[in-house]
Amino acid sequence: MMFFCTNSTTHVRLGITGSTFRLPKDNQLAPIIMIGPGTGIAPMLGFLQSREKALSDGVELGPCMVFFGCRSENDFLHSERMRSWVKTGVITDLQVAFSRLSGHPKEYVQHLVKKRSCEVWAMLSDPSCHYYICGDSLMAEDVFDELKATARNTGGFDHIGSVDFFRKMKKEHRFQTDTWGVVAKRDVALKKLVEKKYNQAGEWLKNFEEEKKEDAV
């Protein structure tokens, strides 16, 4: 559905689309991986509250691994609540990356995904696993690179197989993303850069050969 708002100087186009960014309803035992650094944790809180309610109702739940990232302990949003969820089983594995922790090297969520690759793959390899990520597009791309590396190094896939694995998850609506910002598309950008440099080199060689011919005349 589209709406248009306009006046003499401004034209605004608004769109409303359906969202599939939600917990699986048909399988409460499905393993869940959530990655939401900074404000990206916002939609995950609703998911975790839903799991908390289900547990209080006596529903058996599958494992839930949560990756959160922030600058320091002071920026750890909802830290008390999230840690209490670990104690009650709402979250079964909480991983927090601090990028500006005094006396420690910078660490981001993709680094923790790499460190926990065995645990991550144990969940991803379950055919009912659901994966959610929310936040900056570049962060999501870096995390996806680590997931593909995990599929190769731990899961035994080659590059094509790792891509197909996650493509299947996306097709089955088990790989959900809610991101913002510019997606790097590094492979495409790198290819264009190589082509540009190649064309520049070709042009330089052409000019050089023409200058040699002129000097020989």
Coordinates of N, CA and C in Angstrom, one line a residue:
M1 N 0.8 -1.2 0.0 CA 0.0 0.0 0.0 C 0.9 1.2 0.0
M2 N 0.6 2.2 -0.8 CA 1.4 3.4 -1.0 C 0.5 4.7 -0.7
F3 N 1.1 5.6 0.0 CA 0.5 6.9 0.2 C 1.4 8.0 -0.3
F4 N 0.8 9.1 -0.8 CA 1.6 10.2 -1.3 C 1.1 11.5 -0.5
C5 N 2.1 12.2 0.0 CA 1.8 13.5 0.7 C 2.6 14.6 -0.1
T6 N 1.9 15.6 -0.4 CA 2.6 16.6 -1.2 C 2.1 18.0 -0.9
N7 N 3.0 19.0 -1.0 CA 2.6 20.4 -1.0 C 3.3 21.1 -2.1
S8 N 3.4 22.4 -2.1 CA 4.0 23.1 -3.2 C 5.5 22.9 -3.3
T9 N 6.2 22.4 -2.2 CA 7.6 22.3 -2.3 C 8.1 20.9 -1.9
T10 N 7.3 20.0 -1.3 CA 7.7 18.8 -0.8 C 6.9 17.6 -1.3
H11 N 7.5 16.5 -1.7 CA 6.8 15.3 -2.2 C 7.3 14.2 -1.3
V12 N 6.4 13.5 -0.6 CA 6.8 12.4 0.2 C 6.1 11.2 -0.1
R13 N 6.8 10.1 -0.3 CA 6.2 8.8 -0.7 C 6.3 7.8 0.5
L14 N 5.2 7.3 1.0 CA 5.3 6.4 2.1 C 4.8 5.0 1.7
G15 N 5.4 4.0 2.2 CA 5.0 2.7 1.8 C 4.8 1.8 3.1
I16 N 3.8 0.9 3.0 CA 3.6 0.0 4.1 C 3.7 -1.4 3.6
T17 N 4.6 -2.2 4.1 CA 4.8 -3.6 3.7 C 4.6 -4.5 4.8
G18 N 4.3 -5.7 4.5 CA 4.1 -6.8 5.6 C 5.5 -7.2 6.1
S19 N 5.5 -7.7 7.3 CA 6.8 -8.1 7.9 C 6.7 -9.5 8.3
T20 N 7.8 -10.2 8.1 CA 7.9 -11.6 8.5 C 8.9 -11.7 9.7
F21 N 9.3 -10.6 10.3 CA 10.2 -10.5 11.4 C 9.5 -10.9 12.6
R22 N 9.3 -12.2 12.9 CA 8.6 -12.6 14.0 C 9.0 -14.0 14.4
L23 N 8.7 -14.4 15.7 CA 9.1 -15.7 16.1 C 8.3 -16.8 15.4
P24 N 8.8 -18.0 15.3 CA 8.0 -19.1 14.7 C 6.9 -19.5 15.6
K25 N 5.7 -19.6 15.0 CA 4.5 -19.9 15.9 C 4.3 -21.4 16.0
D26 N 4.8 -22.2 15.0 CA 4.4 -23.6 14.9 C 5.4 -24.5 15.6
N27 N 6.5 -23.9 16.1 CA 7.5 -24.8 16.7 C 8.3 -24.0 17.8
Q28 N 7.8 -24.2 19.0 CA 8.4 -23.5 20.2 C 9.8 -24.0 20.5
L29 N 10.1 -25.2 20.0 CA 11.4 -25.9 20.3 C 12.5 -25.5 19.3
A30 N 12.1 -24.7 18.3 CA 13.1 -24.3 17.3 C 14.2 -23.5 17.9
P31 N 15.5 -23.9 17.6 CA 16.6 -23.0 18.1 C 16.5 -21.6 17.5
I32 N 16.9 -20.6 18.3 CA 16.8 -19.3 17.8 C 18.1 -18.5 18.1
I33 N 18.6 -17.8 17.1 CA 19.8 -17.0 17.2 C 19.4 -15.6 16.9
M34 N 19.7 -14.7 17.9 CA 19.3 -13.3 17.7 C 20.6 -12.4 17.8
I35 N 20.8 -11.5 16.9 CA 21.9 -10.6 16.9 C 21.4 -9.2 16.7
G36 N 21.6 -8.4 17.8 CA 21.1 -7.0 17.8 C 22.0 -6.1 18.6
P37 N 23.1 -5.6 18.0 CA 23.9 -4.6 18.7 C 23.3 -3.3 18.9
G38 N 23.5 -2.6 19.9 CA 23.0 -1.2 20.1 C 21.5 -1.2 20.1
T39 N 20.9 -0.3 19.4 CA 19.4 -0.2 19.3 C 18.8 -1.3 18.5
G40 N 19.7 -2.1 17.9 CA 19.2 -3.3 17.1 C 18.6 -4.3 18.0
I41 N 18.8 -4.2 19.3 CA 18.2 -5.2 20.3 C 16.7 -4.9 20.5
A42 N 16.2 -3.8 20.1 CA 14.8 -3.4 20.3 C 13.8 -4.5 19.9
P43 N 13.7 -4.9 18.7 CA 12.7 -5.9 18.4 C 13.0 -7.3 19.1
M44 N 14.2 -7.6 19.4 CA 14.5 -8.8 20.1 C 13.9 -8.8 21.5
L45 N 13.8 -7.7 22.1 CA 13.2 -7.6 23.5 C 11.8 -8.1 23.4
G46 N 11.1 -7.8 22.4 CA 9.7 -8.3 22.3 C 9.7 -9.8 22.1
F47 N 10.6 -10.3 21.4 CA 10.7 -11.8 21.2 C 11.0 -12.4 22.6
L48 N 11.9 -11.8 23.3 CA 12.3 -12.4 24.6 C 11.2 -12.3 25.6
Q49 N 10.4 -11.2 25.6 CA 9.3 -11.1 26.4 C 8.3 -12.2 26.1
S50 N 8.1 -12.5 24.8 CA 7.2 -13.5 24.4 C 7.7 -14.9 24.9
R51 N 9.0 -15.1 24.9 CA 9.5 -16.4 25.4 C 9.3 -16.4 26.9
E52 N 9.5 -15.3 27.6 CA 9.3 -15.3 29.0 C 7.9 -15.6 29.4
K53 N 6.9 -15.1 28.7 CA 5.5 -15.4 28.9 C 5.2 -16.9 28.6
A54 N 5.8 -17.4 27.6 CA 5.6 -18.8 27.2 C 6.1 -19.7 28.4
L55 N 7.3 -19.4 28.9 CA 7.9 -20.2 30.0 C 7.0 -20.2 31.2
S56 N 6.5 -19.0 31.5 CA 5.6 -18.8 32.7 C 4.3 -19.6 32.5
D57 N 4.0 -19.9 31.3 CA 2.8 -20.7 31.0 C 3.1 -22.2 30.9
G58 N 4.4 -22.5 31.2 CA 4.7 -23.9 31.2 C 5.1 -24.5 29.8
V59 N 5.3 -23.6 28.9 CA 5.7 -24.1 27.5 C 7.2 -24.4 27.5
E60 N 7.5 -25.6 26.9 CA 8.9 -26.0 26.7 C 9.5 -25.2 25.5
L61 N 10.6 -24.6 25.7 CA 11.2 -23.8 24.6 C 12.5 -24.4 24.2
G62 N 12.9 -24.1 22.9 CA 14.2 -24.5 22.4 C 15.3 -23.5 22.9
P63 N 16.5 -23.7 22.5 CA 17.6 -22.8 23.0 C 17.6 -21.5 22.2
C64 N 18.1 -20.5 22.9 CA 18.1 -19.1 22.4 C 19.4 -18.5 22.6
M65 N 20.2 -18.2 21.6 CA 21.5 -17.5 21.7 C 21.3 -16.1 21.3
V66 N 21.8 -15.2 22.1 CA 21.6 -13.7 21.8 C 23.0 -13.1 21.8
F67 N 23.3 -12.3 20.7 CA 24.5 -11.6 20.6 C 24.1 -10.1 20.7
F68 N 24.8 -9.4 21.6 CA 24.5 -8.0 21.8 C 25.9 -7.2 21.7
G69 N 25.9 -6.0 21.2 CA 27.2 -5.3 21.2 C 27.0 -3.8 21.6
C70 N 28.0 -3.3 22.3 CA 27.9 -1.9 22.7 C 29.3 -1.4 23.0
R71 N 29.5 -0.1 23.3 CA 30.8 0.4 23.6 C 31.4 0.0 24.9
S72 N 30.6 0.0 26.0 CA 31.1 -0.3 27.3 C 29.9 -0.8 28.1
E73 N 30.3 -1.2 29.3 CA 29.2 -1.7 30.3 C 28.1 -0.7 30.5
N74 N 28.5 0.6 30.5 CA 27.5 1.7 30.7 C 26.5 1.7 29.6
D75 N 26.9 1.2 28.4 CA 26.0 1.3 27.2 C 25.2 -0.1 27.0
F76 N 25.4 -1.0 28.0 CA 24.7 -2.3 27.9 C 23.3 -2.1 28.2
L77 N 22.5 -1.9 27.2 CA 21.0 -1.6 27.4 C 20.3 -2.8 28.0
H78 N 19.5 -2.6 28.9 CA 18.7 -3.6 29.6 C 19.5 -4.8 30.1
S79 N 20.7 -4.5 30.6 CA 21.7 -5.5 31.1 C 21.1 -6.4 32.2
E80 N 20.4 -5.7 33.2 CA 19.9 -6.5 34.3 C 18.8 -7.4 33.8
R81 N 18.0 -6.9 33.0 CA 16.8 -7.7 32.5 C 17.3 -8.9 31.7
M82 N 18.3 -8.6 30.8 CA 18.8 -9.7 29.9 C 19.5 -10.8 30.7
R83 N 20.3 -10.3 31.7 CA 21.0 -11.3 32.6 C 20.0 -12.1 33.4
S84 N 18.9 -11.5 33.8 CA 17.9 -12.2 34.6 C 17.2 -13.3 33.6
W85 N 17.1 -12.9 32.4 CA 16.5 -13.9 31.4 C 17.5 -15.1 31.2
V86 N 18.8 -14.9 31.4 CA 19.7 -16.0 31.3 C 19.4 -16.9 32.5
K87 N 19.2 -16.4 33.6 CA 19.0 -17.2 34.8 C 17.7 -18.0 34.7
T88 N 16.7 -17.5 34.1 CA 15.4 -18.1 34.0 C 15.3 -19.1 32.8
G89 N 16.3 -19.0 31.9 CA 16.2 -19.8 30.7 C 15.6 -19.2 29.5
V90 N 15.1 -18.0 29.6 CA 14.6 -17.3 28.4 C 15.7 -17.2 27.3
I91 N 16.9 -16.8 27.8 CA 18.1 -16.8 27.0 C 19.0 -17.9 27.5
T92 N 19.4 -18.8 26.6 CA 20.3 -19.9 27.0 C 21.8 -19.6 26.8
D93 N 22.1 -18.6 26.0 CA 23.5 -18.2 25.8 C 23.5 -16.7 25.4
L94 N 24.0 -15.9 26.3 CA 24.1 -14.5 26.0 C 25.6 -14.1 25.8
Q95 N 25.9 -13.5 24.7 CA 27.2 -13.0 24.3 C 27.2 -11.5 24.1
V96 N 28.1 -10.8 24.8 CA 28.1 -9.3 24.7 C 29.5 -8.9 24.3
A97 N 29.5 -8.1 23.2 CA 30.8 -7.6 22.7 C 30.9 -6.1 23.1
F98 N 32.1 -5.8 23.6 CA 32.3 -4.4 24.0 C 33.4 -3.8 23.1
S99 N 33.1 -2.7 22.4 CA 34.1 -2.1 21.5 C 35.0 -1.1 22.1
R100 N 34.6 -0.6 23.3 CA 35.4 0.5 23.9 C 35.7 0.2 25.4
L101 N 35.9 -1.1 25.7 CA 36.1 -1.5 27.1 C 37.6 -1.2 27.4
S102 N 37.8 -0.4 28.5 CA 39.1 0.0 28.9 C 40.0 -1.2 29.2
G103 N 41.2 -1.2 28.5 CA 42.2 -2.2 28.7 C 41.9 -3.5 27.9
H104 N 41.0 -3.4 27.0 CA 40.7 -4.6 26.2 C 40.6 -4.1 24.7
P105 N 41.0 -5.0 23.8 CA 40.9 -4.7 22.3 C 39.4 -4.6 21.9
K106 N 39.2 -3.8 20.8 CA 37.8 -3.7 20.3 C 37.3 -5.0 19.9
E107 N 36.0 -5.2 20.3 CA 35.3 -6.5 19.9 C 33.9 -6.2 19.5
Y108 N 33.5 -6.8 18.3 CA 32.2 -6.6 17.8 C 31.5 -7.9 17.7
V109 N 30.2 -7.9 17.4 CA 29.4 -9.1 17.4 C 29.9 -10.1 16.5
Q110 N 30.5 -9.7 15.3 CA 31.0 -10.7 14.3 C 32.2 -11.5 14.9
H111 N 32.9 -10.8 15.8 CA 34.1 -11.5 16.4 C 33.6 -12.6 17.4
L112 N 32.5 -12.3 18.1 CA 31.9 -13.3 19.0 C 31.3 -14.4 18.2
V113 N 30.7 -14.1 17.1 CA 30.1 -15.2 16.2 C 31.3 -16.2 15.8
K114 N 32.4 -15.6 15.5 CA 33.6 -16.4 15.1 C 34.1 -17.2 16.3
K115 N 34.1 -16.6 17.5 CA 34.6 -17.3 18.6 C 33.7 -18.5 19.0
R116 N 32.4 -18.3 18.8 CA 31.4 -19.3 19.2 C 30.9 -20.0 18.0
S117 N 31.8 -20.2 17.0 CA 31.3 -20.8 15.7 C 30.8 -22.2 15.9
C118 N 31.4 -23.0 16.8 CA 30.9 -24.4 17.0 C 29.4 -24.4 17.5
E119 N 29.2 -23.5 18.6 CA 27.9 -23.4 19.1 C 26.9 -22.8 18.1
V120 N 27.3 -21.8 17.4 CA 26.5 -21.2 16.4 C 26.1 -22.3 15.3
W121 N 27.1 -23.1 14.9 CA 26.7 -24.0 13.8 C 25.8 -25.2 14.4
A122 N 26.0 -25.5 15.6 CA 25.2 -26.6 16.2 C 23.7 -26.1 16.1
M123 N 23.4 -24.8 16.3 CA 22.1 -24.3 16.2 C 21.6 -24.2 14.7
L124 N 22.5 -23.6 13.9 CA 22.1 -23.3 12.5 C 21.9 -24.6 11.7
S125 N 22.6 -25.7 12.1 CA 22.5 -26.9 11.3 C 21.2 -27.7 11.7
D126 N 20.5 -27.2 12.7 CA 19.1 -27.7 13.0 C 18.2 -27.2 11.9
P127 N 17.5 -28.1 11.2 CA 16.6 -27.6 10.1 C 15.4 -26.7 10.6
S128 N 15.2 -26.6 11.9 CA 14.2 -25.7 12.3 C 14.7 -24.4 12.9
C129 N 16.0 -24.2 12.9 CA 16.6 -23.0 13.4 C 16.1 -21.7 12.8
H130 N 15.9 -20.7 13.6 CA 15.5 -19.4 13.0 C 16.6 -18.4 13.4
Y131 N 17.0 -17.5 12.5 CA 18.1 -16.5 12.7 C 17.5 -15.1 12.5
Y132 N 17.8 -14.2 13.4 CA 17.3 -12.8 13.3 C 18.5 -11.9 13.6
I133 N 18.6 -10.9 12.8 CA 19.6 -9.8 13.0 C 19.0 -8.5 12.7
C134 N 19.3 -7.5 13.6 CA 18.7 -6.1 13.4 C 19.9 -5.1 13.7
G135 N 20.0 -4.1 12.9 CA 21.0 -3.1 13.1 C 21.5 -2.6 11.8
D136 N 22.7 -2.1 11.8 CA 23.4 -1.5 10.7 C 23.7 -2.5 9.6
S137 N 23.5 -2.1 8.4 CA 23.7 -3.1 7.2 C 25.1 -3.6 7.1
L138 N 26.1 -2.7 7.4 CA 27.5 -3.1 7.3 C 27.8 -4.2 8.3
M139 N 27.3 -3.9 9.5 CA 27.5 -4.9 10.6 C 26.8 -6.3 10.2
A140 N 25.6 -6.2 9.7 CA 24.9 -7.4 9.3 C 25.7 -8.2 8.2
E141 N 26.4 -7.4 7.3 CA 27.1 -8.0 6.2 C 28.4 -8.7 6.8
D142 N 29.0 -8.0 7.8 CA 30.2 -8.6 8.4 C 29.8 -9.9 9.2
V143 N 28.7 -9.9 9.8 CA 28.2 -11.1 10.5 C 27.9 -12.2 9.5
F144 N 27.3 -11.9 8.4 CA 27.0 -12.9 7.4 C 28.3 -13.5 6.9
D145 N 29.3 -12.7 6.7 CA 30.6 -13.2 6.3 C 31.1 -14.3 7.2
E146 N 30.9 -14.0 8.5 CA 31.4 -15.0 9.5 C 30.5 -16.2 9.5
L147 N 29.2 -16.1 9.3 CA 28.3 -17.2 9.2 C 28.7 -18.1 8.0
K148 N 29.0 -17.5 6.9 CA 29.4 -18.3 5.8 C 30.7 -19.0 6.0
A149 N 31.6 -18.3 6.7 CA 32.9 -19.0 7.1 C 32.7 -20.1 8.1
T150 N 31.7 -20.0 9.0 CA 31.3 -21.0 9.9 C 30.8 -22.2 9.2
A151 N 29.9 -22.0 8.2 CA 29.4 -23.1 7.4 C 30.5 -23.8 6.6
R152 N 31.5 -23.1 6.2 CA 32.6 -23.8 5.5 C 33.5 -24.5 6.5
N153 N 34.0 -23.8 7.5 CA 35.0 -24.3 8.4 C 34.5 -25.3 9.4
T154 N 33.3 -25.1 9.9 CA 32.7 -26.1 10.8 C 31.7 -27.0 10.2
G155 N 30.9 -26.5 9.3 CA 29.9 -27.3 8.6 C 30.4 -28.1 7.5
G156 N 31.6 -27.8 6.9 CA 32.2 -28.6 5.9 C 31.7 -28.3 4.5
F157 N 31.0 -27.1 4.3 CA 30.6 -26.7 3.0 C 31.7 -26.0 2.2
D158 N 31.6 -26.0 0.9 CA 32.5 -25.1 0.1 C 31.7 -23.8 0.0
H159 N 32.3 -22.8 -0.7 CA 31.7 -21.5 -0.8 C 30.3 -21.5 -1.3
I160 N 30.1 -22.2 -2.4 CA 28.8 -22.3 -3.1 C 27.8 -23.0 -2.1
G161 N 28.3 -24.0 -1.5 CA 27.4 -24.8 -0.6 C 27.0 -23.9 0.6
S162 N 27.9 -23.1 1.1 CA 27.5 -22.2 2.2 C 26.5 -21.1 1.8
V163 N 26.7 -20.6 0.6 CA 25.7 -19.6 0.1 C 24.3 -20.3 -0.1
D164 N 24.3 -21.5 -0.6 CA 23.0 -22.2 -0.8 C 22.4 -22.5 0.5
F165 N 23.2 -22.8 1.5 CA 22.6 -23.2 2.8 C 21.8 -22.0 3.4
F166 N 22.3 -20.8 3.3 CA 21.6 -19.7 3.8 C 20.5 -19.2 2.9
R167 N 20.7 -19.4 1.6 CA 19.6 -19.1 0.7 C 18.4 -19.9 1.0
K168 N 18.6 -21.2 1.3 CA 17.5 -22.1 1.7 C 16.8 -21.6 3.0
M169 N 17.6 -21.2 3.9 CA 17.0 -20.6 5.2 C 16.2 -19.4 4.9
K170 N 16.7 -18.5 4.0 CA 15.9 -17.3 3.6 C 14.6 -17.7 2.9
K171 N 14.7 -18.7 2.0 CA 13.5 -19.1 1.3 C 12.4 -19.7 2.2
E172 N 12.9 -20.3 3.3 CA 12.0 -20.9 4.3 C 11.6 -19.9 5.4
H173 N 12.0 -18.7 5.2 CA 11.7 -17.6 6.2 C 12.3 -17.9 7.5
R174 N 13.4 -18.5 7.6 CA 14.1 -18.8 8.8 C 15.4 -17.9 9.0
F175 N 15.6 -17.0 8.0 CA 16.7 -16.1 8.1 C 16.2 -14.7 7.9
Q176 N 16.0 -14.0 9.0 CA 15.3 -12.7 9.0 C 16.2 -11.6 9.3
T177 N 16.1 -10.5 8.5 CA 17.0 -9.3 8.7 C 16.1 -8.1 8.8
D178 N 16.5 -7.2 9.6 CA 15.9 -5.8 9.7 C 17.1 -4.8 9.9
T179 N 17.5 -4.3 8.8 CA 18.7 -3.5 8.8 C 18.5 -2.2 8.1
W180 N 19.4 -1.3 8.4 CA 19.4 0.1 7.8 C 20.8 0.5 7.4
G181 N 20.8 1.5 6.5 CA 22.1 2.0 6.1 C 22.4 1.5 4.7
V182 N 23.6 1.8 4.2 CA 24.0 1.4 2.9 C 24.7 0.1 3.0
V183 N 24.2 -0.9 2.1 CA 24.9 -2.2 2.0 C 26.1 -2.1 1.2
A184 N 27.2 -2.6 1.6 CA 28.5 -2.4 0.9 C 28.5 -3.1 -0.4
K185 N 28.0 -4.3 -0.5 CA 28.1 -5.1 -1.7 C 29.5 -5.1 -2.2
R186 N 30.4 -5.6 -1.3 CA 31.9 -5.5 -1.5 C 32.3 -6.2 -2.7
D187 N 31.7 -7.4 -3.0 CA 32.1 -8.2 -4.2 C 31.9 -7.4 -5.4
V188 N 30.7 -6.8 -5.5 CA 30.4 -6.0 -6.7 C 31.3 -4.8 -6.8
A189 N 31.5 -4.1 -5.7 CA 32.3 -2.9 -5.7 C 33.8 -3.3 -6.1
L190 N 34.3 -4.4 -5.6 CA 35.6 -4.8 -5.9 C 35.8 -5.1 -7.4
K191 N 34.7 -5.8 -7.9 CA 34.8 -6.1 -9.4 C 34.8 -4.9 -10.2
K192 N 34.0 -3.9 -9.8 CA 34.0 -2.6 -10.6 C 35.3 -1.9 -10.5
L193 N 36.0 -2.0 -9.3 CA 37.2 -1.3 -9.1 C 38.3 -2.0 -10.0
V194 N 38.3 -3.3 -10.0 CA 39.3 -4.1 -10.8 C 39.1 -3.7 -12.3
E195 N 37.8 -3.6 -12.7 CA 37.6 -3.3 -14.1 C 38.0 -1.9 -14.4
K196 N 37.8 -1.0 -13.5 CA 38.2 0.4 -13.7 C 39.7 0.5 -13.8
K197 N 40.4 -0.1 -12.9 CA 41.9 -0.1 -13.0 C 42.4 -0.8 -14.2
Y198 N 41.8 -1.8 -14.7 CA 42.2 -2.5 -15.9 C 42.0 -1.6 -17.1
N199 N 40.9 -0.9 -17.1 CA 40.6 0.0 -18.2 C 41.6 1.2 -18.2
Q200 N 41.9 1.7 -17.0 CA 42.9 2.8 -16.9 C 44.2 2.3 -17.4
A201 N 44.6 1.1 -17.0 CA 45.9 0.6 -17.5 C 45.9 0.4 -19.0
G202 N 44.8 -0.1 -19.6 CA 44.7 -0.2 -21.0 C 44.8 1.1 -21.7
E203 N 44.2 2.1 -21.2 CA 44.2 3.4 -21.8 C 45.6 4.0 -21.7
W204 N 46.3 3.8 -20.6 CA 47.7 4.3 -20.4 C 48.6 3.6 -21.4
L205 N 48.5 2.3 -21.6 CA 49.3 1.5 -22.5 C 49.0 2.0 -24.0
K206 N 47.8 2.3 -24.3 CA 47.5 2.7 -25.6 C 48.1 4.1 -25.9
N207 N 48.0 5.0 -24.9 CA 48.6 6.3 -25.1 C 50.2 6.2 -25.2
F208 N 50.7 5.3 -24.4 CA 52.2 5.1 -24.4 C 52.7 4.6 -25.8
E209 N 51.9 3.7 -26.4 CA 52.3 3.1 -27.7 C 52.2 4.2 -28.8
E210 N 51.1 5.0 -28.7 CA 50.9 6.1 -29.7 C 52.1 7.1 -29.6
E211 N 52.5 7.4 -28.3 CA 53.6 8.4 -28.2 C 54.9 7.8 -28.8
K212 N 55.1 6.5 -28.6 CA 56.3 5.9 -29.2 C 56.3 5.9 -30.7
K213 N 55.1 5.7 -31.3 CA 55.0 5.8 -32.7 C 55.3 7.2 -33.2
E214 N 54.8 8.2 -32.5 CA 55.0 9.6 -32.9 C 56.5 10.0 -32.8
D215 N 57.2 9.4 -31.7 CA 58.6 9.7 -31.5 C 59.4 9.1 -32.6
A216 N 58.9 7.9 -33.2 CA 59.7 7.2 -34.2 C 59.6 7.9 -35.6
V217 N 58.6 8.7 -35.8 CA 58.3 9.3 -37.1 C 59.4 10.5 -37.3

